[in-house]
Amino acid sequence: LLLVAAAVAPAMVLREFGRRTSAADLRIGTALLLDVSIGIVQIAGLLWLASRGALSAINGLALTGIANASGALVWLAVWHRSGRIRMRRRRVSQAWREHWKLGRWVGASRIVGHLGSDPLLLWFLTFAVGASSAGAFAACLTVAFLTNPLVLGVGLYLTPTLSARFAEGGVRAVTRYALGTTVGLAVVFTAFIAAVAVGGDTLLVTVYGPAYGGLGPAASLVALAVALGAL
């Protein structure tokens, strides 16, 4: 599984590069198209694997890599043809040295940040209280992460937009826009947490089976924690 993860990682990084580059150029439609097309390929592939009884962690991860690679390479070809990106072999080493000066700190901060990530927490739970409790928490996380497309989409849009607002109106314009967006997200999250409180238990039983009944309150707390972190 780790070997497959290492093989597909470059494709996923290239896909993320395409998303962020498109967003930084305020081409949100391009970033959305990239995400949607890759998502469709992944979902269709997972359904196909499931229909053949071949769904596994390794096959699913390999499929994710194939979907990301295909979408990212198409994006790269289109942007290269449009002149948005130019690749010159002679400047690779120079560009690497320039970006490494800042990138090493970004990379180190990401590694430290992942020490508090949900997957690592699941491993700690597994060793501390057992796999069943970790599985229950993972199920609650799955429900809470239904808002992830919204959170990631807003985050992708906010970074370049706030930069543009700062260039146009300074700190005051950035603050006004950020507060407005936060209030809007708070309203959405409040409705989502209420929905999880009412129907979370039913959703967990429907998706994961009767063994996960009674986890509705836990799913609501996890959804609240995710919402607070996003806000």
CSV table of C-alpha atoms in Angstrom, one decimal:
chain,number,residue,atom,x,y,z
A,1,LEU,CA,0.0,0.0,0.0
A,2,LEU,CA,2.8,2.4,0.9
A,3,LEU,CA,4.6,1.6,-2.5
A,4,VAL,CA,1.4,2.4,-4.4
A,5,ALA,CA,1.0,5.6,-2.3
A,6,ALA,CA,4.5,6.7,-3.2
A,7,ALA,CA,3.8,6.0,-6.9
A,8,VAL,CA,0.6,8.0,-7.0
A,9,ALA,CA,1.8,10.9,-4.9
A,10,PRO,CA,3.4,12.9,-7.8
A,11,ALA,CA,0.1,12.7,-9.7
A,12,MET,CA,-1.8,14.1,-6.7
A,13,VAL,CA,0.7,16.8,-6.2
A,14,LEU,CA,0.5,17.9,-9.8
A,15,ARG,CA,-3.3,17.9,-9.6
A,16,GLU,CA,-3.1,20.2,-6.5
A,17,PHE,CA,-0.6,22.4,-8.3
A,18,GLY,CA,-3.1,22.8,-11.2
A,19,ARG,CA,-5.9,23.7,-8.8
A,20,ARG,CA,-3.9,26.3,-6.9
A,21,THR,CA,-2.3,27.8,-10.0
A,22,SER,CA,-5.7,28.2,-11.7
A,23,ALA,CA,-7.2,29.7,-8.5
A,24,ALA,CA,-4.2,32.1,-8.1
A,25,ASP,CA,-4.9,33.3,-11.7
A,26,LEU,CA,-8.6,33.7,-10.6
A,27,ARG,CA,-9.7,31.0,-13.0
A,28,ILE,CA,-11.9,29.3,-10.5
A,29,GLY,CA,-13.9,27.7,-13.3
A,30,THR,CA,-10.8,25.9,-14.5
A,31,ALA,CA,-10.0,24.6,-11.0
A,32,LEU,CA,-13.6,23.5,-10.6
A,33,LEU,CA,-13.6,21.7,-14.0
A,34,LEU,CA,-10.4,19.9,-13.0
A,35,ASP,CA,-11.8,18.7,-9.7
A,36,VAL,CA,-15.2,17.6,-11.1
A,37,SER,CA,-13.6,15.7,-14.0
A,38,ILE,CA,-11.2,13.8,-11.7
A,39,GLY,CA,-14.1,13.2,-9.3
A,40,ILE,CA,-16.2,11.7,-12.0
A,41,VAL,CA,-13.4,9.3,-13.1
A,42,GLN,CA,-12.7,8.3,-9.5
A,43,ILE,CA,-16.4,7.6,-8.6
A,44,ALA,CA,-17.0,5.7,-11.9
A,45,GLY,CA,-13.9,3.7,-11.3
A,46,LEU,CA,-14.8,2.8,-7.7
A,47,LEU,CA,-18.2,1.7,-8.8
A,48,TRP,CA,-16.7,-0.5,-11.5
A,49,LEU,CA,-14.3,-2.0,-9.1
A,50,ALA,CA,-17.1,-2.7,-6.6
A,51,SER,CA,-19.2,-4.3,-9.3
A,52,ARG,CA,-16.4,-6.8,-10.0
A,53,GLY,CA,-15.7,-7.4,-6.3
A,54,ALA,CA,-12.2,-6.0,-6.7
A,55,LEU,CA,-12.5,-3.0,-4.4
A,56,SER,CA,-9.5,-2.8,-2.1
A,57,ALA,CA,-7.3,-0.2,-0.5
A,58,ILE,CA,-4.6,-0.8,-3.1
A,59,ASN,CA,-6.9,-0.8,-6.1
A,60,GLY,CA,-8.7,2.3,-4.8
A,61,LEU,CA,-5.5,4.2,-4.3
A,62,ALA,CA,-4.1,3.2,-7.7
A,63,LEU,CA,-7.4,4.4,-9.3
A,64,THR,CA,-7.0,7.7,-7.5
A,65,GLY,CA,-3.6,8.1,-8.9
A,66,ILE,CA,-4.7,7.3,-12.5
A,67,ALA,CA,-7.6,9.7,-12.2
A,68,ASN,CA,-5.4,12.5,-10.8
A,69,ALA,CA,-2.6,11.9,-13.4
A,70,SER,CA,-5.0,11.9,-16.4
A,71,GLY,CA,-6.7,15.2,-15.3
A,72,ALA,CA,-3.5,16.9,-14.3
A,73,LEU,CA,-1.7,16.0,-17.5
A,74,VAL,CA,-4.6,17.3,-19.6
A,75,TRP,CA,-4.6,20.5,-17.6
A,76,LEU,CA,-0.8,20.9,-18.0
A,77,ALA,CA,-1.1,20.3,-21.8
A,78,VAL,CA,-3.9,22.9,-22.2
A,79,TRP,CA,-2.1,25.5,-20.1
A,80,HIS,CA,1.2,24.9,-21.8
A,81,ARG,CA,-0.4,25.3,-25.2
A,82,SER,CA,-2.1,28.5,-24.1
A,83,GLY,CA,1.2,30.0,-23.1
A,84,ARG,CA,0.3,30.2,-19.4
A,85,ILE,CA,3.2,27.9,-18.5
A,86,ARG,CA,6.5,27.6,-20.2
A,87,MET,CA,8.9,24.8,-19.3
A,88,ARG,CA,12.6,25.3,-20.0
A,89,ARG,CA,15.0,22.5,-19.1
A,90,ARG,CA,17.9,24.8,-18.7
A,91,ARG,CA,16.2,26.8,-15.9
A,92,VAL,CA,15.0,23.8,-13.8
A,93,SER,CA,18.0,23.8,-11.5
A,94,GLN,CA,17.9,27.6,-11.1
A,95,ALA,CA,14.2,27.5,-10.3
A,96,TRP,CA,14.7,24.7,-7.9
A,97,ARG,CA,17.3,26.6,-5.9
A,98,GLU,CA,15.2,29.7,-5.8
A,99,HIS,CA,12.1,27.9,-4.6
A,100,TRP,CA,13.9,25.7,-2.2
A,101,LYS,CA,14.9,28.7,-0.1
A,102,LEU,CA,11.3,29.3,0.9
A,103,GLY,CA,9.9,25.9,0.0
A,104,ARG,CA,11.9,24.1,2.7
A,105,TRP,CA,10.2,26.1,5.4
A,106,VAL,CA,6.8,25.5,3.9
A,107,GLY,CA,7.5,21.8,3.6
A,108,ALA,CA,8.7,21.6,7.2
A,109,SER,CA,5.7,23.4,8.5
A,110,ARG,CA,3.4,21.0,6.5
A,111,ILE,CA,5.2,18.0,8.1
A,112,VAL,CA,4.8,19.5,11.6
A,113,GLY,CA,1.1,20.3,10.8
A,114,HIS,CA,0.4,16.7,9.8
A,115,LEU,CA,1.4,15.6,13.3
A,116,GLY,CA,-2.0,16.8,14.4
A,117,SER,CA,-3.9,15.4,11.4
A,118,ASP,CA,-6.9,13.1,11.6
A,119,PRO,CA,-5.2,10.0,10.1
A,120,LEU,CA,-2.5,10.2,12.7
A,121,LEU,CA,-5.1,10.6,15.4
A,122,LEU,CA,-6.9,7.5,14.1
A,123,TRP,CA,-3.6,5.5,14.5
A,124,PHE,CA,-3.2,6.8,18.1
A,125,LEU,CA,-6.8,5.8,18.9
A,126,THR,CA,-6.2,2.4,17.4
A,127,PHE,CA,-3.2,1.7,19.7
A,128,ALA,CA,-4.8,3.4,22.7
A,129,VAL,CA,-8.4,2.2,22.8
A,130,GLY,CA,-8.7,-0.4,20.0
A,131,ALA,CA,-9.6,-0.5,16.3
A,132,SER,CA,-13.4,-0.5,16.9
A,133,SER,CA,-13.3,2.8,18.7
A,134,ALA,CA,-11.1,4.3,16.0
A,135,GLY,CA,-13.5,2.9,13.4
A,136,ALA,CA,-16.4,4.6,15.1
A,137,PHE,CA,-14.5,7.9,15.2
A,138,ALA,CA,-13.6,7.5,11.5
A,139,ALA,CA,-17.3,7.0,10.7
A,140,CYS,CA,-18.2,10.2,12.5
A,141,LEU,CA,-15.4,12.0,10.7
A,142,THR,CA,-16.9,10.8,7.4
A,143,VAL,CA,-20.2,12.4,8.2
A,144,ALA,CA,-18.5,15.6,9.4
A,145,PHE,CA,-16.4,15.8,6.2
A,146,LEU,CA,-19.4,16.0,4.0
A,147,THR,CA,-18.8,19.7,4.1
A,148,ASN,CA,-15.2,19.3,2.8
A,149,PRO,CA,-16.0,20.2,-0.8
A,150,LEU,CA,-17.5,23.5,0.4
A,151,VAL,CA,-14.6,24.3,2.8
A,152,LEU,CA,-11.9,23.4,0.3
A,153,GLY,CA,-13.7,25.3,-2.5
A,154,VAL,CA,-14.1,28.4,-0.3
A,155,GLY,CA,-10.5,28.2,0.8
A,156,LEU,CA,-9.3,27.8,-2.7
A,157,TYR,CA,-11.3,30.9,-3.8
A,158,LEU,CA,-10.5,33.0,-0.8
A,159,THR,CA,-6.7,33.1,-1.0
A,160,PRO,CA,-6.4,34.9,-4.4
A,161,THR,CA,-9.6,36.9,-3.8
A,162,LEU,CA,-8.3,38.3,-0.5
A,163,SER,CA,-5.1,39.2,-2.2
A,164,ALA,CA,-7.0,41.1,-4.9
A,165,ARG,CA,-9.1,42.9,-2.2
A,166,PHE,CA,-5.9,43.9,-0.4
A,167,ALA,CA,-4.5,45.3,-3.6
A,168,GLU,CA,-7.7,47.3,-4.2
A,169,GLY,CA,-8.7,48.4,-0.7
A,170,GLY,CA,-6.1,47.5,1.8
A,171,VAL,CA,-6.6,45.8,5.2
A,172,ARG,CA,-10.1,47.2,5.7
A,173,ALA,CA,-11.4,45.6,2.5
A,174,VAL,CA,-9.8,42.3,3.4
A,175,THR,CA,-11.3,42.3,6.9
A,176,ARG,CA,-14.8,43.2,5.6
A,177,TYR,CA,-14.8,40.4,3.0
A,178,ALA,CA,-13.3,37.8,5.3
A,179,LEU,CA,-15.9,38.6,8.0
A,180,GLY,CA,-18.7,38.4,5.5
A,181,THR,CA,-17.5,35.0,4.3
A,182,THR,CA,-17.1,33.7,7.8
A,183,VAL,CA,-20.7,34.7,8.7
A,184,GLY,CA,-22.0,33.0,5.6
A,185,LEU,CA,-20.1,29.8,6.4
A,186,ALA,CA,-21.3,29.9,10.0
A,187,VAL,CA,-24.9,29.9,8.8
A,188,VAL,CA,-24.3,26.9,6.5
A,189,PHE,CA,-22.4,25.0,9.3
A,190,THR,CA,-25.2,25.7,11.8
A,191,ALA,CA,-27.7,24.2,9.5
A,192,PHE,CA,-25.4,21.2,8.8
A,193,ILE,CA,-24.8,20.5,12.5
A,194,ALA,CA,-28.5,20.6,13.1
A,195,ALA,CA,-29.1,18.2,10.3
A,196,VAL,CA,-26.4,15.8,11.7
A,197,ALA,CA,-28.0,16.1,15.2
A,198,VAL,CA,-31.4,15.0,13.7
A,199,GLY,CA,-30.4,12.5,11.1
A,200,GLY,CA,-26.7,11.6,11.8
A,201,ASP,CA,-27.5,8.3,13.5
A,202,THR,CA,-29.8,7.2,10.7
A,203,LEU,CA,-27.1,8.1,8.1
A,204,LEU,CA,-24.4,6.1,10.0
A,205,VAL,CA,-26.6,3.0,10.3
A,206,THR,CA,-27.6,3.3,6.6
A,207,VAL,CA,-24.0,3.5,5.4
A,208,TYR,CA,-22.1,1.4,7.9
A,209,GLY,CA,-24.7,-0.9,9.4
A,210,PRO,CA,-26.5,-1.4,12.8
A,211,ALA,CA,-23.2,-1.7,14.7
A,212,TYR,CA,-22.8,2.1,14.3
A,213,GLY,CA,-26.2,3.0,15.8
A,214,GLY,CA,-26.2,5.4,18.7
A,215,LEU,CA,-23.3,7.5,17.4
A,216,GLY,CA,-25.5,10.4,16.4
A,217,PRO,CA,-24.4,12.6,19.3
A,218,ALA,CA,-20.7,11.8,18.7
A,219,ALA,CA,-21.1,12.7,15.0
A,220,SER,CA,-22.7,16.0,16.0
A,221,LEU,CA,-19.7,16.8,18.3
A,222,VAL,CA,-17.2,15.9,15.5
A,223,ALA,CA,-19.2,18.0,13.0
A,224,LEU,CA,-19.1,20.9,15.5
A,225,ALA,CA,-15.3,20.5,15.9
A,226,VAL,CA,-14.7,20.4,12.1
A,227,ALA,CA,-17.0,23.5,11.7
A,228,LEU,CA,-15.1,25.5,14.3
A,229,GLY,CA,-11.7,24.6,12.7
A,230,ALA,CA,-13.0,25.6,9.3
A,231,LEU,CA,-14.3,28.9,10.6
